[in-house]
Tab-separated table of C-alpha atoms in Angstrom:
chain	number	residue	atom	x	y	z
A	1	MET	CA	0.000	0.000	0.000
A	2	LYS	CA	1.469	3.327	-1.132
A	3	LYS	CA	1.457	6.195	1.368
A	4	VAL	CA	0.224	9.606	0.149
A	5	LEU	CA	0.732	12.789	2.156
A	6	VAL	CA	-1.846	15.526	1.438
A	7	ILE	CA	-0.860	19.034	2.583
A	8	GLU	CA	-3.861	21.359	2.222
A	9	ASP	CA	-5.266	24.168	4.416
A	10	ASN	CA	-8.850	23.874	3.106
A	11	ASP	CA	-10.576	21.334	5.339
A	12	ASP	CA	-13.145	20.196	2.768
A	13	ILE	CA	-10.581	19.639	0.008
A	14	ARG	CA	-8.096	17.966	2.350
A	15	GLU	CA	-10.652	15.596	3.890
A	16	GLY	CA	-12.304	14.853	0.544
A	17	THR	CA	-8.972	14.028	-1.105
A	18	VAL	CA	-7.947	11.761	1.772
A	19	GLU	CA	-11.296	9.947	1.619
A	20	VAL	CA	-11.046	9.330	-2.146
A	21	LEU	CA	-7.461	8.092	-1.876
A	22	THR	CA	-8.352	5.757	0.993
A	23	LEU	CA	-11.209	4.268	-1.012
A	24	ALA	CA	-8.780	3.741	-3.905
A	25	GLY	CA	-6.491	1.656	-1.691
A	26	TYR	CA	-3.861	4.201	-0.709
A	27	GLU	CA	-2.690	4.933	2.817
A	28	ALA	CA	-3.607	8.621	2.958
A	29	ILE	CA	-2.338	10.967	5.667
A	30	SER	CA	-2.776	14.736	5.840
A	31	ALA	CA	-1.520	18.028	7.248
A	32	LYS	CA	-3.431	21.316	7.395
A	33	ASN	CA	-0.489	23.647	6.725
A	34	GLY	CA	3.000	23.624	5.251
A	35	LYS	CA	4.871	23.530	8.545
A	36	LEU	CA	2.974	20.466	9.775
A	37	GLY	CA	3.361	18.932	6.322
A	38	VAL	CA	7.161	19.084	6.476
A	39	GLU	CA	7.140	17.598	9.979
A	40	MET	CA	4.844	14.768	8.842
A	41	ALA	CA	7.015	14.076	5.785
A	42	LEU	CA	10.044	13.710	8.064
A	43	SER	CA	8.241	11.376	10.471
A	44	SER	CA	6.221	9.209	8.066
A	45	SER	CA	8.367	9.005	4.846
A	46	PRO	CA	5.476	9.059	2.321
A	47	ASP	CA	5.765	7.592	-1.175
A	48	ILE	CA	4.331	10.738	-2.774
A	49	ILE	CA	3.278	14.228	-1.637
A	50	LEU	CA	0.321	16.359	-2.778
A	51	CYS	CA	0.714	19.968	-1.665
A	52	ASP	CA	-1.330	23.156	-1.974
A	53	ILE	CA	0.560	26.339	-2.890
A	54	MET	CA	-1.271	29.126	-1.054
A	55	MET	CA	-1.160	28.230	2.686
A	56	PRO	CA	-0.540	30.080	5.961
A	57	GLU	CA	2.741	29.814	7.917
A	58	LEU	CA	4.617	28.041	5.104
A	59	ASP	CA	3.419	27.998	1.483
A	60	GLY	CA	3.871	25.161	-1.003
A	61	TYR	CA	7.062	26.634	-2.476
A	62	GLY	CA	8.581	26.711	1.009
A	63	VAL	CA	7.569	23.098	1.605
A	64	LEU	CA	9.187	21.981	-1.643
A	65	TYR	CA	12.345	23.961	-0.877
A	66	LEU	CA	12.767	22.409	2.574
A	67	LEU	CA	12.107	18.890	1.318
A	68	SER	CA	14.591	19.287	-1.542
A	69	LYS	CA	17.336	20.120	0.987
A	70	ASN	CA	16.807	16.873	2.906
A	71	PRO	CA	18.562	13.870	1.238
A	72	LYS	CA	15.968	11.450	2.636
A	73	LEU	CA	13.021	13.408	1.205
A	74	ALA	CA	14.381	15.011	-1.960
A	75	SER	CA	13.525	12.028	-4.188
A	76	ILE	CA	9.861	11.783	-3.088
A	77	PRO	CA	7.549	12.663	-6.036
A	78	PHE	CA	5.941	16.063	-5.377
A	79	ILE	CA	2.692	17.278	-6.979
A	80	PHE	CA	1.412	20.824	-6.501
A	81	MET	CA	-2.322	21.469	-6.066
A	82	THR	CA	-3.643	24.992	-6.575
A	83	ALA	CA	-6.716	26.902	-7.662
A	84	LYS	CA	-4.456	29.391	-9.454
A	85	ALA	CA	-3.786	28.356	-13.020
A	86	GLU	CA	-1.541	31.224	-14.061
A	87	ARG	CA	1.350	30.099	-16.233
A	88	ALA	CA	3.899	31.933	-14.039
A	89	ASP	CA	2.896	29.884	-10.975
A	90	MET	CA	3.151	26.635	-12.920
A	91	ARG	CA	6.536	27.558	-14.328
A	92	LYS	CA	7.888	28.565	-10.914
A	93	GLY	CA	6.802	25.254	-9.382
A	94	MET	CA	8.378	23.187	-12.148
A	95	GLU	CA	11.597	25.192	-12.036
A	96	MET	CA	11.836	24.469	-8.313
A	97	GLY	CA	11.593	20.730	-8.970
A	98	ALA	CA	7.905	19.819	-8.704
A	99	ASP	CA	7.044	16.654	-10.614
A	100	ASP	CA	3.511	17.562	-11.646
A	101	TYR	CA	0.717	20.104	-11.253
A	102	LEU	CA	-3.004	19.658	-10.506
A	103	THR	CA	-5.321	22.635	-10.942
A	104	LYS	CA	-8.298	22.678	-8.565
A	105	PRO	CA	-10.990	21.578	-8.969
A	106	PHE	CA	-9.671	18.264	-10.344
A	107	ASP	CA	-11.614	15.037	-10.730
A	108	ASP	CA	-10.734	11.653	-9.230
A	109	LEU	CA	-9.327	10.309	-12.509
A	110	GLU	CA	-6.928	13.245	-12.886
A	111	LEU	CA	-5.767	12.708	-9.310
A	112	PHE	CA	-5.197	8.959	-9.717
A	113	ASN	CA	-3.454	9.363	-13.087
A	114	ALA	CA	-1.073	11.978	-11.689
A	115	ILE	CA	-0.183	9.827	-8.683
A	116	GLU	CA	0.213	6.559	-10.610
A	117	SER	CA	2.333	8.093	-13.370
A	118	ARG	CA	4.748	9.635	-10.831
A	119	LEU	CA	4.984	6.459	-8.758
A	120	LYS	CA	5.611	4.422	-11.906
A	121	LYS	CA	8.348	6.800	-13.053
A	122	LYS	CA	10.021	6.616	-9.655
A	123	SER	CA	9.935	2.799	-9.633
A	124	GLN	CA	11.493	2.699	-13.103
A	125	THR	CA	14.278	5.023	-11.969
A	126	VAL	CA	14.953	2.933	-8.877
A	127	GLY	CA	14.951	-0.246	-10.958
A	128	PHE	CA	17.474	1.242	-13.345
A	129	LYS	CA	19.820	2.314	-10.562
A	130	ALA	CA	19.709	-1.119	-9.007
A	131	ALA	CA	20.839	-2.910	-12.150
A	132	PRO	CA	22.937	-0.701	-14.447
A	133	LYS	CA	24.251	-2.238	-17.664
A	134	ASP	CA	26.906	-1.160	-20.121
A	135	LEU	CA	25.754	0.270	-23.445
A	136	HIS	CA	27.040	-2.684	-25.489
A	137	THR	CA	24.923	-5.096	-23.424
A	138	ILE	CA	21.832	-2.884	-23.702
A	139	PHE	CA	22.184	-2.614	-27.488
A	140	SER	CA	22.767	-6.378	-27.801
A	141	GLU	CA	19.639	-7.157	-25.797
A	142	LEU	CA	17.639	-4.606	-27.778
A	143	LYS	CA	18.740	-6.014	-31.141
A	144	GLN	CA	17.767	-9.521	-30.037
A	145	LYS	CA	14.169	-8.272	-29.828
A	146	GLY	CA	14.201	-7.130	-33.464
A	147	LYS	CA	13.003	-9.121	-36.438
A	148	GLY	CA	15.154	-9.311	-39.543
A	149	ARG	CA	13.903	-8.174	-42.927
A	150	SER	CA	15.527	-7.893	-46.351
A	151	PHE	CA	15.013	-4.851	-48.574
A	152	ALA	CA	15.952	-4.609	-52.236
A	153	ASN	CA	17.866	-1.695	-53.734
A	154	LYS	CA	15.769	1.510	-53.884
A	155	GLN	CA	12.966	-0.020	-51.808
A	156	VAL	CA	10.959	2.359	-49.625
A	157	ILE	CA	11.050	1.580	-45.884
A	158	TYR	CA	8.666	4.258	-44.627
A	159	VAL	CA	7.152	7.468	-45.970
A	160	GLU	CA	6.457	10.909	-44.577
A	161	ASN	CA	3.476	11.098	-42.177
A	162	ASP	CA	3.599	7.364	-41.404
A	163	GLU	CA	3.158	6.514	-37.725
A	164	PRO	CA	6.485	5.121	-36.398
A	165	GLY	CA	6.313	1.546	-35.169
A	166	TYR	CA	9.957	0.469	-35.169
A	167	LEU	CA	13.515	1.491	-34.451
A	168	TYR	CA	15.621	0.400	-37.435
A	169	PHE	CA	19.136	-1.081	-37.245
A	170	ILE	CA	21.193	-1.693	-40.400
A	171	LYS	CA	22.895	-5.112	-40.364
A	172	SER	CA	24.242	-4.548	-43.890
A	173	GLY	CA	23.620	-2.090	-46.698
A	174	GLN	CA	22.837	1.614	-46.931
A	175	VAL	CA	19.740	3.733	-46.314
A	176	LYS	CA	18.912	7.336	-47.138
A	177	THR	CA	16.335	9.588	-45.512
A	178	TYR	CA	14.949	12.356	-47.697
A	179	LYS	CA	12.226	14.923	-48.351
A	180	ARG	CA	10.281	14.799	-51.607
A	181	PHE	CA	8.825	18.044	-52.942
A	182	LYS	CA	5.698	18.529	-55.063
A	183	ASP	CA	7.737	19.155	-58.214
A	184	GLY	CA	9.427	15.741	-57.830
A	185	ARG	CA	12.750	17.010	-56.450
A	186	GLU	CA	14.420	15.225	-53.546
A	187	LEU	CA	16.660	16.511	-50.774
A	188	SER	CA	18.489	13.909	-48.693
A	189	SER	CA	18.581	14.576	-44.970
A	190	ASN	CA	21.040	11.772	-44.117
A	191	ILE	CA	22.664	8.554	-45.298
A	192	TYR	CA	23.151	5.569	-42.965
A	193	LYS	CA	25.412	2.526	-43.220
A	194	ASP	CA	25.708	-0.882	-41.550
A	195	GLY	CA	25.844	-0.566	-37.768
A	196	ASP	CA	23.656	2.576	-37.713
A	197	PHE	CA	20.251	3.089	-36.097
A	198	PHE	CA	17.679	5.290	-37.826
A	199	GLY	CA	14.035	6.291	-37.422
A	200	TYR	CA	14.506	7.211	-33.766
A	201	GLU	CA	13.730	10.942	-34.067
A	202	SER	CA	10.001	10.390	-34.532
A	203	LEU	CA	9.919	7.640	-31.892
A	204	CYS	CA	11.578	9.884	-29.304
A	205	CYS	CA	9.306	12.839	-30.105
A	206	GLY	CA	6.122	10.786	-30.424
A	207	VAL	CA	5.268	12.240	-33.852
A	208	SER	CA	4.792	10.986	-37.408
A	209	TYR	CA	7.784	10.647	-39.721
A	210	ALA	CA	8.917	14.018	-41.104
A	211	ASP	CA	10.774	12.435	-44.030
A	212	ASN	CA	11.011	9.273	-46.126
A	213	ALA	CA	13.474	6.366	-45.938
A	214	ALA	CA	14.649	4.106	-48.754
A	215	THR	CA	17.560	1.785	-49.438
A	216	LEU	CA	20.564	2.713	-51.583
A	217	THR	CA	21.667	-0.922	-51.965
A	218	ASP	CA	20.305	-4.356	-51.064
A	219	THR	CA	19.937	-4.028	-47.297
A	220	GLU	CA	19.354	-6.215	-44.248
A	221	LEU	CA	17.518	-4.492	-41.397
A	222	LEU	CA	16.489	-5.312	-37.859
A	223	LEU	CA	13.040	-3.917	-36.997
A	224	ILE	CA	12.922	-3.316	-33.234
A	225	PRO	CA	9.375	-2.750	-31.913
A	226	LYS	CA	8.642	0.721	-30.580
A	227	ALA	CA	7.584	-0.611	-27.161
A	228	ASP	CA	10.919	-2.415	-26.656
A	229	PHE	CA	12.894	0.661	-27.707
A	230	MET	CA	10.953	3.017	-25.433
A	231	ASP	CA	11.243	0.563	-22.527
A	232	ALA	CA	15.041	0.449	-22.914
A	233	LEU	CA	15.181	4.227	-23.317
A	234	PHE	CA	13.286	4.894	-20.082
A	235	ASN	CA	15.012	2.219	-18.012
A	236	HIS	CA	18.681	2.700	-18.951
A	237	GLN	CA	20.411	6.046	-18.593
A	238	GLU	CA	23.266	4.951	-20.880
A	239	MET	CA	20.756	4.226	-23.618
A	240	ALA	CA	19.036	7.589	-23.207
A	241	THR	CA	22.382	9.397	-23.250
A	242	ALA	CA	23.473	7.596	-26.424
A	243	PHE	CA	20.325	8.564	-28.327
A	244	ILE	CA	20.421	12.140	-27.020
A	245	GLU	CA	23.913	12.346	-28.544
A	246	LEU	CA	22.612	10.897	-31.832
A	247	LEU	CA	19.752	13.396	-31.906
A	248	SER	CA	22.117	16.281	-31.129
A	249	GLY	CA	24.468	15.134	-33.881
A	250	ASN	CA	21.600	15.012	-36.378
A	251	ILE	CA	20.551	18.549	-35.454
A	252	ARG	CA	24.094	19.851	-35.929
A	253	PHE	CA	24.378	17.986	-39.245
A	254	LYS	CA	21.133	19.503	-40.566
A	255	GLU	CA	22.172	22.975	-39.415
A	256	GLU	CA	25.428	22.576	-41.351
A	257	GLN	CA	23.468	21.406	-44.414
A	258	MET	CA	21.309	24.544	-44.290
A	259	LEU	CA	24.333	26.821	-43.974
A	260	LYS	CA	26.057	25.125	-46.909
A	261	LEU	CA	22.953	25.451	-49.069
A	262	ALA	CA	22.831	29.154	-48.223
A	263	TYR	CA	26.512	30.119	-48.491
A	264	PHE	CA	28.546	27.487	-50.395
A	265	SER	CA	28.947	27.405	-54.174
A	266	VAL	CA	27.723	24.274	-55.970
A	267	ARG	CA	31.351	23.203	-56.505
A	268	LYS	CA	32.084	23.459	-52.785
A	269	ARG	CA	28.818	21.686	-51.864
A	270	VAL	CA	29.559	18.723	-54.128
A	271	ALA	CA	33.089	18.476	-52.705
A	272	GLU	CA	31.766	18.669	-49.127
A	273	ALA	CA	29.173	15.964	-49.848
A	274	LEU	CA	31.876	13.631	-51.150
A	275	VAL	CA	34.040	14.389	-48.121
A	276	GLN	CA	31.195	13.720	-45.655
A	277	LEU	CA	30.260	10.436	-47.313
A	278	SER	CA	33.897	9.352	-47.584
A	279	ARG	CA	34.527	9.995	-43.899
A	280	LYS	CA	31.402	7.983	-43.061
A	281	PHE	CA	32.362	4.956	-45.175
A	282	ALA	CA	36.187	5.042	-45.203
A	283	LEU	CA	38.215	2.877	-42.858
A	284	ALA	CA	39.894	4.638	-39.941
A	285	HIS	CA	42.911	6.783	-40.856
A	286	GLU	CA	42.447	6.190	-44.621
A	287	ASP	CA	42.571	9.208	-46.927
A	288	SER	CA	40.770	7.527	-49.841
A	289	CYS	CA	37.409	5.854	-50.286
A	290	THR	CA	35.212	4.211	-52.901
A	291	LEU	CA	31.628	5.462	-52.864
A	292	LYS	CA	28.846	3.475	-54.493
A	293	ILE	CA	26.238	6.175	-54.937
A	294	SER	CA	24.228	7.198	-57.996
A	295	ARG	CA	24.396	10.683	-59.486
A	296	ASP	CA	20.735	11.233	-58.582
A	297	ASP	CA	21.277	10.259	-54.935
A	298	LEU	CA	24.386	12.428	-54.712
A	299	ALA	CA	22.451	15.327	-56.262
A	300	ALA	CA	19.698	14.889	-53.645
A	301	PHE	CA	22.331	14.935	-50.909
A	302	VAL	CA	23.872	18.140	-52.317
A	303	GLY	CA	20.546	19.817	-53.122
A	304	THR	CA	21.115	20.422	-56.826
A	305	ALA	CA	20.384	18.895	-60.237
A	306	SER	CA	22.047	15.616	-61.281
A	307	GLU	CA	23.388	17.298	-64.435
A	308	THR	CA	25.201	19.835	-62.257
A	309	VAL	CA	26.702	17.047	-60.132
A	310	SER	CA	27.918	15.287	-63.290
A	311	ARG	CA	29.723	18.467	-64.434
A	312	MET	CA	31.355	18.921	-61.032
A	313	LEU	CA	32.491	15.284	-60.958
A	314	ALA	CA	34.002	15.692	-64.413
A	315	ASP	CA	35.951	18.729	-63.147
A	316	PHE	CA	37.172	16.835	-60.074
A	317	LYS	CA	38.285	13.970	-62.294
A	318	GLU	CA	40.323	16.332	-64.460
A	319	GLU	CA	41.897	17.753	-61.298
A	320	LYS	CA	42.761	14.160	-60.226
A	321	LEU	CA	40.743	14.488	-57.048
A	322	ILE	CA	38.495	11.553	-57.942
A	323	GLU	CA	38.354	8.605	-60.340
A	324	LYS	CA	35.307	6.960	-61.853
A	325	HIS	CA	35.199	3.173	-61.643
A	326	GLY	CA	31.990	2.152	-63.416
A	327	ASN	CA	29.124	3.381	-61.229
A	328	ALA	CA	31.430	3.996	-58.275
A	329	ILE	CA	33.330	7.162	-57.349
A	330	TYR	CA	36.852	6.705	-56.011
A	331	VAL	CA	37.956	9.669	-53.877
A	332	VAL	CA	41.733	9.877	-54.320
A	333	SER	CA	42.323	12.153	-51.328
A	334	ILE	CA	39.668	13.120	-48.806
A	335	GLU	CA	41.982	15.771	-47.371
A	336	ARG	CA	42.638	17.463	-50.729
A	337	LEU	CA	38.925	17.391	-51.594
A	338	SER	CA	38.071	19.022	-48.268
A	339	ASN	CA	40.432	21.930	-49.065
A	340	ILE	CA	38.555	22.978	-52.198
A	341	LYS	CA	37.693	26.658	-52.020
A	342	GLN	CA	34.511	28.338	-53.128
């Protein structure tokens, strides 16, 4: 039985809340002002605290401040209750460390949902701390939950506005994500290789896909169900940190793409695209790389016409920066290509 401490100066609200919680199976205790509430929290160690803001002697902000300074009480979930719904009050409470906010009058369902969600989150956090795992182990366990699927070259994996259902892991092959415009033009947002995850942006944000995904070669994927991915994300800090870094990297990459589209010449953009792809696919410390990418896909990555890309590649070949081997592009020197001026 979970213990709930209700700190509220209004007798009717305090007694009514305690009665409802008791009927729902909680052990409900109460205090009629902030000072008594802090004393009761110290003596009874509740599992969660519901606290009014506007109270005599010590208001709700003061209660939260005092509890946050006590190591034994700081981790107890804290929910503010108030009749004042001004945004400034809500923001102040959250900035001080409150876990949730209930605006009076609230119904029983709102109350129970707020309490259960905070207790569940706390139990997940405690469970994680009790059994930490290294990132390699977490990823291995996560990939074991995926189902393998083969995709042919240029096969669509998902399209814009689809609801995300999986985290994708590339066992072998290459995948591009891209935007398609009404006039038929494409702009690639990223290219992924074996060992990469993709499709996690929409999963993490809880929104539909903002772009499309398709293969660049015959590809083997692992489709990891959304529920398994979200469970690992919430229960393992290492996992959350890793995907925060991936998301941050994607944001920086897209910012750089926008700046290059705005300020770089086409010649410089084509060179930069070849450099980026070479550094992604080249072995460590190698200054050369063979890229198997079509002119159309390279043009979509650069944000220009395929005819323009073909002219730039011809110029780079004459300058002995690249070689053409059938449908592949051999970058002679990544370093020299990166030094191309506007």
